[in-house]
XYZ file of C-alpha atoms in Angstrom:
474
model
C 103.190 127.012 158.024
C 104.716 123.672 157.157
C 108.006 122.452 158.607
C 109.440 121.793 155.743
C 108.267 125.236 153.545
C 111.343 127.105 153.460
C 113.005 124.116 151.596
C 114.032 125.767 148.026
C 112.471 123.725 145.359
C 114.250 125.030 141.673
C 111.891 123.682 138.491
C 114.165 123.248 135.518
C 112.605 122.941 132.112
C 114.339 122.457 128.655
C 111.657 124.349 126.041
C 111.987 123.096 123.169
C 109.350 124.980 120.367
C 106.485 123.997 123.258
C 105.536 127.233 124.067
C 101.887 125.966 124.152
C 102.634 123.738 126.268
C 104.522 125.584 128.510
C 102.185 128.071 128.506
C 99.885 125.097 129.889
C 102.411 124.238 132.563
C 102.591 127.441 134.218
C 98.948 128.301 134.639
C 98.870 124.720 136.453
C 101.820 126.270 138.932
C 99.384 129.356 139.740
C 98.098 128.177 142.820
C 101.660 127.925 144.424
C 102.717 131.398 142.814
C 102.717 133.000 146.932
C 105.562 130.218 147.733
C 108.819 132.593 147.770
C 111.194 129.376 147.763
C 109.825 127.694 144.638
C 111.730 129.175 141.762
C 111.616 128.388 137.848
C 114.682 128.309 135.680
C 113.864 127.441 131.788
C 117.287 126.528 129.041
C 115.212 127.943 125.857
C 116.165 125.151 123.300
C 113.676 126.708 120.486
C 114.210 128.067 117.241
C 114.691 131.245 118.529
C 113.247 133.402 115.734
C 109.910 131.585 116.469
C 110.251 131.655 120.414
C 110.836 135.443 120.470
C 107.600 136.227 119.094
C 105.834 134.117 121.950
C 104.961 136.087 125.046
C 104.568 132.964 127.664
C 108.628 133.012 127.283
C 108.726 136.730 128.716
C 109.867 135.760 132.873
C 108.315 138.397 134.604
C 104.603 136.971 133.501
C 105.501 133.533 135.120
C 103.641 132.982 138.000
C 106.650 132.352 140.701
C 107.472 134.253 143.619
C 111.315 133.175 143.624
C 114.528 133.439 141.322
C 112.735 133.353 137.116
C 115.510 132.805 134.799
C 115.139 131.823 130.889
C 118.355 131.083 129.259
C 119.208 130.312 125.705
C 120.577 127.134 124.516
C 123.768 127.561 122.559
C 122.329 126.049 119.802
C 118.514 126.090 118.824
C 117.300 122.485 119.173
C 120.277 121.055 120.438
C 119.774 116.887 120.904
C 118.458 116.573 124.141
C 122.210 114.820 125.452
C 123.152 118.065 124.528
C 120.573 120.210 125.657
C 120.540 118.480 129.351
C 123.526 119.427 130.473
C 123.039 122.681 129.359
C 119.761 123.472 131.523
C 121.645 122.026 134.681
C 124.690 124.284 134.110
C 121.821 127.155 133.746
C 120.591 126.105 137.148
C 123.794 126.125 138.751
C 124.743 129.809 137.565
C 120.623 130.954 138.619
C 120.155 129.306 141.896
C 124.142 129.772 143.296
C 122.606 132.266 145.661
C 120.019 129.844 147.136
C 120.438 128.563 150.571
C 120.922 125.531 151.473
C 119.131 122.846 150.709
C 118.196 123.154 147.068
C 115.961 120.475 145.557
C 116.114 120.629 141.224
C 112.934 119.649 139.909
C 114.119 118.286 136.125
C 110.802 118.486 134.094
C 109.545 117.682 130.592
C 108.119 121.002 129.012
C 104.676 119.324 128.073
C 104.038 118.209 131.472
C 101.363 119.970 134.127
C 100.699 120.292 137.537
C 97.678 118.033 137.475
C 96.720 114.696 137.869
C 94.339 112.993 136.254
C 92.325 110.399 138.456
C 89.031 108.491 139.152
C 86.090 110.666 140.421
C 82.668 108.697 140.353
C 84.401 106.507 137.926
C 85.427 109.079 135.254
C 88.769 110.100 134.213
C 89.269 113.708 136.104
C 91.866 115.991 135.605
C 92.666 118.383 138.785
C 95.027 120.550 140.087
C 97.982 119.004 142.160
C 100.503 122.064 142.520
C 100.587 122.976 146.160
C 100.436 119.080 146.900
C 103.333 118.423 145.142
C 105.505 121.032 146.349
C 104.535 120.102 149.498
C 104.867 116.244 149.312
C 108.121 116.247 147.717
C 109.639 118.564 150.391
C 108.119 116.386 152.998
C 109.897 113.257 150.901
C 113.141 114.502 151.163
C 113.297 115.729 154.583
C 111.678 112.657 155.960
C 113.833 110.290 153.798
C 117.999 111.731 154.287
C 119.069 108.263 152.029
C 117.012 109.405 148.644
C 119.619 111.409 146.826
C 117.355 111.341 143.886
C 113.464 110.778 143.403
C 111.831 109.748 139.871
C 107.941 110.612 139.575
C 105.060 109.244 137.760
C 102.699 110.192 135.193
C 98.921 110.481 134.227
C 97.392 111.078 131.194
C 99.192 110.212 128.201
C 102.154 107.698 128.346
C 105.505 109.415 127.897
C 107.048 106.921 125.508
C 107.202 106.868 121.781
C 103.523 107.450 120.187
C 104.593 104.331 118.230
C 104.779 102.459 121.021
C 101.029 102.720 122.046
C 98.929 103.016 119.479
C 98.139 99.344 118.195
C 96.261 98.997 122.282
C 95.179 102.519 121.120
C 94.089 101.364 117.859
C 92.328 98.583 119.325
C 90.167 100.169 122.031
C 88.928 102.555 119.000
C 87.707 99.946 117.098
C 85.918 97.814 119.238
C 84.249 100.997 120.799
C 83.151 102.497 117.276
C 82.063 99.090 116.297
C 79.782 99.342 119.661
C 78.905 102.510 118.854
C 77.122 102.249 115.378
C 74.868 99.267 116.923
C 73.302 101.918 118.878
C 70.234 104.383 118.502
C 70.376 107.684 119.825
C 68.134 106.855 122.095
C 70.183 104.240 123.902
C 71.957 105.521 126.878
C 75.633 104.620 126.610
C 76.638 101.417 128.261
C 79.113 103.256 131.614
C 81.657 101.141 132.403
C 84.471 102.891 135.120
C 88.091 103.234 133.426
C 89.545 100.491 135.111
C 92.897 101.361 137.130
C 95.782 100.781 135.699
C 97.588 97.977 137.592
C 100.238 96.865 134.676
C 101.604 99.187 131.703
C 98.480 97.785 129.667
C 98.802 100.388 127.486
C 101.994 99.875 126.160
C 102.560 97.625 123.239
C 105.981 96.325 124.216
C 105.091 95.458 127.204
C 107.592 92.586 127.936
C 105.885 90.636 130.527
C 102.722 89.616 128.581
C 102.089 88.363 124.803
C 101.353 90.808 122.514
C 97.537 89.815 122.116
C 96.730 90.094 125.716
C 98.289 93.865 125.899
C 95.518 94.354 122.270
C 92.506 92.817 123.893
C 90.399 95.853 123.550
C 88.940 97.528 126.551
C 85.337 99.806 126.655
C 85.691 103.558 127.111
C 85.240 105.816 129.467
C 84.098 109.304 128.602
C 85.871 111.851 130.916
C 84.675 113.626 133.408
C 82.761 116.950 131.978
C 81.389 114.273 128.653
C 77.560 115.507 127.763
C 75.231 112.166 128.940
C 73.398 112.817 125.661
C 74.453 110.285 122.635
C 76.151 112.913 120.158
C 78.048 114.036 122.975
C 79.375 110.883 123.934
C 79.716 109.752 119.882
C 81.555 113.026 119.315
C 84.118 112.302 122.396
C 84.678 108.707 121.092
C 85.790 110.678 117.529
C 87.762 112.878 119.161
C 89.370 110.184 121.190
C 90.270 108.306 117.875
C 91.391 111.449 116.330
C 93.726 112.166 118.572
C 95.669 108.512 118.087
C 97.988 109.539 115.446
C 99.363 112.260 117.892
C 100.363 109.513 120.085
C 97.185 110.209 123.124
C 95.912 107.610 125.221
C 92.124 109.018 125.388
C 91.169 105.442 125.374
C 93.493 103.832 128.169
C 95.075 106.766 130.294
C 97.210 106.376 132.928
C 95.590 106.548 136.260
C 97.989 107.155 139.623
C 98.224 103.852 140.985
C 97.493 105.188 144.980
C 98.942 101.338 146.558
C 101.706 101.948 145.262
C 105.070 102.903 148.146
C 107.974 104.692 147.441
C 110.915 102.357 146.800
C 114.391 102.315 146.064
C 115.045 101.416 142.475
C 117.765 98.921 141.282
C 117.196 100.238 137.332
C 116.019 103.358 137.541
C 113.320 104.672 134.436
C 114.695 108.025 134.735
C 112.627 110.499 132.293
C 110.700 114.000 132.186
C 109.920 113.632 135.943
C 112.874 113.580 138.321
C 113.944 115.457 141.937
C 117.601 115.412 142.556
C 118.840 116.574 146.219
C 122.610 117.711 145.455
C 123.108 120.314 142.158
C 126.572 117.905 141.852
C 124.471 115.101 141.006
C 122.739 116.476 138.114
C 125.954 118.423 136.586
C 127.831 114.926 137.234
C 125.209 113.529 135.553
C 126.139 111.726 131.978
C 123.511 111.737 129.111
C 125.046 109.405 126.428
C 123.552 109.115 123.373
C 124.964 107.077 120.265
C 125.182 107.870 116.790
C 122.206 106.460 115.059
C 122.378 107.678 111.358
C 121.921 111.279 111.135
C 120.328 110.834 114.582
C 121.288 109.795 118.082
C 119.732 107.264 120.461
C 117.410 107.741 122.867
C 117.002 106.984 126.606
C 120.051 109.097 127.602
C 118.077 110.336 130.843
C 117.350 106.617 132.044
C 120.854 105.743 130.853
C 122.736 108.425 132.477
C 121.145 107.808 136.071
C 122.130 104.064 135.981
C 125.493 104.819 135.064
C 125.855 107.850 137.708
C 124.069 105.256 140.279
C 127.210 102.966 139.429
C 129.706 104.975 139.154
C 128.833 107.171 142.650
C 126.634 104.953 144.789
C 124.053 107.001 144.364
C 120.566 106.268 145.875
C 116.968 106.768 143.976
C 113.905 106.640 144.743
C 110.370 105.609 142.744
C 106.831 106.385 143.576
C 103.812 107.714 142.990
C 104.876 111.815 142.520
C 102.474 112.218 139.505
C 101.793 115.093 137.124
C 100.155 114.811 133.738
C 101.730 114.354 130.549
C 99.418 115.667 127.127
C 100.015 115.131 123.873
C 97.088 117.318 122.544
C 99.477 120.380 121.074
C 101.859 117.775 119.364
C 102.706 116.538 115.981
C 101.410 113.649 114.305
C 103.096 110.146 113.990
C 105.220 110.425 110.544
C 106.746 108.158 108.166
C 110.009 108.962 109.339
C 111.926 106.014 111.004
C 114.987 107.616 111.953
C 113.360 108.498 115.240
C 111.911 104.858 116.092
C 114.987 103.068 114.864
C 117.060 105.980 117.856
C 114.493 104.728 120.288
C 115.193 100.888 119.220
C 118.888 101.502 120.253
C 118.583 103.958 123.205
C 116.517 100.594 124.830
C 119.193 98.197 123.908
C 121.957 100.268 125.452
C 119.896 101.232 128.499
C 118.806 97.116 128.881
C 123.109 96.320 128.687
C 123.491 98.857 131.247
C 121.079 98.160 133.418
C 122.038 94.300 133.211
C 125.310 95.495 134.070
C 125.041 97.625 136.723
C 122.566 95.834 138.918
C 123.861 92.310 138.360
C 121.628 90.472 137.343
C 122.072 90.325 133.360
C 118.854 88.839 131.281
C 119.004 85.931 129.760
C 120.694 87.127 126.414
C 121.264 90.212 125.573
C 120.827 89.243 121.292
C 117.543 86.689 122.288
C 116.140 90.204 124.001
C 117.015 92.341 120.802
C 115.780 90.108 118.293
C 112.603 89.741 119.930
C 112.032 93.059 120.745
C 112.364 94.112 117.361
C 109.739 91.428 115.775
C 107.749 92.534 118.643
C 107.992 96.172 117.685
C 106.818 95.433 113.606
C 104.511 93.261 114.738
C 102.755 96.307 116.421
C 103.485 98.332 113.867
C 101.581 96.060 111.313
C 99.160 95.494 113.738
C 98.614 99.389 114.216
C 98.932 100.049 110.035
C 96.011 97.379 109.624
C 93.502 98.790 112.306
C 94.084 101.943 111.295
C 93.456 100.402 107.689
C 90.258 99.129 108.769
C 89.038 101.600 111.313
C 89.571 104.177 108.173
C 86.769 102.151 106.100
C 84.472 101.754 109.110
C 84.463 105.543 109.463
C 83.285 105.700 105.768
C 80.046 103.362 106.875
C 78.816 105.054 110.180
C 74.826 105.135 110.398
C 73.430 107.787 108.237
C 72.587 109.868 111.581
C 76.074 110.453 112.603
C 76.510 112.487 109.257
C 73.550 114.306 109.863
C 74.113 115.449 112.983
C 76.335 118.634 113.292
C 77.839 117.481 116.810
C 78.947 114.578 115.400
C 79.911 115.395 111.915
C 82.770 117.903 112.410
C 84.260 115.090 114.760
C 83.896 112.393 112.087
C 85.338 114.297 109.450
C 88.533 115.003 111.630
C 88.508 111.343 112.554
C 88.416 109.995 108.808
C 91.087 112.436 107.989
C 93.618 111.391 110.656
C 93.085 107.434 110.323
C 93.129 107.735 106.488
C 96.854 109.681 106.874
C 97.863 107.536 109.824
C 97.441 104.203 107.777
C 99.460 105.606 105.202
C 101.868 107.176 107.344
C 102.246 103.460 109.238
C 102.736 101.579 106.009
C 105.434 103.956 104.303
C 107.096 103.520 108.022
C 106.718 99.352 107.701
C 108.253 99.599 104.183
C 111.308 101.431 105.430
C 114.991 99.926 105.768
C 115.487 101.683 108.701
C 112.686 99.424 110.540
C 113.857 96.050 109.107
C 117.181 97.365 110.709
C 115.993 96.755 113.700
C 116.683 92.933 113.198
C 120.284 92.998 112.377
C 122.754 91.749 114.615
C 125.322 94.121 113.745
C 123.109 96.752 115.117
C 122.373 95.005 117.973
C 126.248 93.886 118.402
C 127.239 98.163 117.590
C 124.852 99.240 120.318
C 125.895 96.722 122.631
C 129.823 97.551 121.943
C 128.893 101.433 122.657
C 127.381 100.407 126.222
C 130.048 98.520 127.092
C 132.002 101.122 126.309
C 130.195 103.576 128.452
C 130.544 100.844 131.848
C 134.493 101.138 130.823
C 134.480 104.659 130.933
C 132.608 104.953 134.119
C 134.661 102.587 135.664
C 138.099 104.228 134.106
C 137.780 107.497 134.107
C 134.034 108.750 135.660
C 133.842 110.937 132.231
C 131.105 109.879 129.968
C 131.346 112.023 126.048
C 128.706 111.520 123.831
C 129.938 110.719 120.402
C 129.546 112.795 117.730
C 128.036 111.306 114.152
C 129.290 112.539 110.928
C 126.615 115.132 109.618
C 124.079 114.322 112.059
C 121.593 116.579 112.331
C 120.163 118.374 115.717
C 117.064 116.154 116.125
C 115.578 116.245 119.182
């Protein structure tokens, strides 16, 4: 028996209409369902009509040995700054009985025990539950300064869809173009995944221009792919298929195994965090500012840098990966609302961070403007592959049509680039992305994070405000 076993380990979840997911998530925590000091505690933030008729919700079929508590939220699909504090409060009341110490696992609800890695050069997914529940016990017993630890993520990136699928985009159509030079009795051209040493996958990457991030890469069927040519044209469908739903089949992230655990100076706080004290996460602040009938996003990442500030608090980064998929989700929409909400949550979270670990960026209007002609120019780079990867479909050598392996996957594939152009340019036509170059936007969100260091410093008390008639959009 491990030294460190008896540590409690609490996994928090906020559900939010995922019961697929979740479902997902605890059949990965089966192999650790003998540990009697890992316990689950789920804040239900569904509509709760739909969630009753699901049986994953029922506790007594989770797989854990310790405390199972679901709780609802006081309002179905509560904003997720609202929502937050809610499943820590949840925690607090289920896990008061729990002897000391108590590590809270904070967890996205479409996230797995699993890890998906190399093996013989092929994207793998495997199971990772009794390692992590052992390594981040270990962590915190062997490292008394971490009073918080943020974890990594395989599979697909957990940012906006929109902000990945022009690399996406890109990858598809130089494969497919690849693709149709070949007879079926070629044998595909391998090439290993490479390892992800940058966030090459993301389109806003800051650090490189936006052509380098879109200079396509060749695919890598994973790990379970039929050698055969229909199976590995069908995959490559599928793969492009599943763009619109914001997947990274084509450039997944990979655990990055160099990689030490480090304290953080600005924190990217998200679906993945281990907090040592139960004071730190009710203490801790999820702003959010009104953004239409919306709010902004971020208010994880933004919260911990403020709490860091305001408390001294320590965190740690590193390599504590599970996997993050997409496959259950909805498709990218026309709606703005939701990318113009992440636009802002980044400017506020860029002020704050620029605040609180002093050293500010060059200008904090230079940074907005160009980040939001980078973010159109990846949207109208995304609208016209899509554009033309929708009329290659249409002229695919008269054998993938024939074949009923690949057919089904090409019909799927036509469908979803045909509605994903369309849904990209009824998105680039909207006011609510040319928005996103307005200094008075830029100059409100930066007024609201200043506002937030004031508070911290002031009073410790961070409110969200509330916008007139703003809906509860997650």
């Amino acid at each position: 028996m491990s030294l460190h076993s008896s540590i409690n380990v609490v996994l928090g979840v906020l559900l939010t209409d995922r019961a697929a997911e979740f479902e997902r998530m605890l059949a990965s925590l089966a192999p650790v369902a003998d540990d009697p000091h890992l316990h689950l505690v789920v804040l239900d933030n569904s509509d709760h009509s739909a969630s009753e008729d699901s049986a994953v919700i029922a506790t007594d079929g989770w797989p854990i040995a310790g405390i199972r508590s679901r709780t609802r939220s006081d309002s179905p699909r509560s904003p997720l700054h609202l929502a937050r504090p809610q499943l820590a409060k949840a925690i607090a009341r289920s896990c008061s009985i729990l002897p000391a110490p108590v590590l809270i696992w904070s967890l996205d609800d479409d996230l797995t025990f699993e890890e998906l890695d190399l093996v013989g050069g092929r994207p793998t997914l495997r199971n990772v539950a009794r390692e992590r529940i052992t390594q981040v016990r270990r962590l915190f017993s062997e490292n008394p300064e971490w009073d918080v630890l943020i974890g990594g993520f395989t599979g697909d990136p957990p940012v906006r869809p929109e902000s990945i699928i022009a690399a996406q985009l890109s990858d598809a159509r130089f494969n497919l173009e690849r693709a149709m030079t070949m007879t079926p009795d070629v044998a595909w051209p391998w090439h290993d995944s490479p390892r992800r040493c940058v966030d090459d996958y993301y389109d806003l990457a800051e650090r490189y221009p936006l052509e380098q991030v879109l200079c396509p890469l060749p695919w890598t069927p994973r790990a379970g792919t039929g050698s055969d040519f229909e199976s590995i044209a069908a995959a490559l469908l599928e793969a492009v298929a599943a763009i619109p739903q914001g997947r990274a089949l084509f450039r997944p992230l990979l655990p990055l195994h160099s990689g030490p655990y480090r304290e953080s100076q600005r924190p990217n706080c998200g679906g993945n965090a281990v907090f040592r004290r139960m004071v730190d996460l009710l203490s801790h602040p999820f702003p959010a500012m009104p953004v239409g009938n919306t709010y902004s996003r971020r208010s994880d990442m933004i919260g911990l840098n403020l709490l860091r500030h305001r408390v001294g608090l320590r965190v740690a980064e590193g390599p504590l990966t599970l996997y993050h998929d997409r496959a259950f989700q909805p498709r990218i929409g026309s709606a703005a609302s939701v990318l113009l909400a992440e636009f802002v949550g980044v400017l506020v979270s860029r002020y704050v961070s620029s605040r609180t670990d002093q050293r500010p960026i060059y200008s904090l209007s230079d940074f907005a403007l160009q980040r939001a002609s980078r973010v159109q120019a990846a949207l109208t780079h995304a609208r016209d592959t899509a554009a033309d990867i929708s009329t290659l479909l249409h002229s695919v050598p008269s054998f993938w049509s024939r074949s009923t392996r690949i057919g089904a996957s090409l019909n799927r594939a036509k469908a979803e680039m045909s509605g994903l152009a369309q849904a990209l340019t009824t998105l680039m036509g909207s006011d609510e992305v040319s928005r996103m170059s307005e200094p008075t936007l830029h100059a409100e969100a930066f007024r609201y994070a200043e506002s937030l260091m004031r508070d911290s410093q002031n009073t410790g008390l961070l409110t969200p405000l509330a916008p007139t008639g703003a809906q509860n959009n997650v």
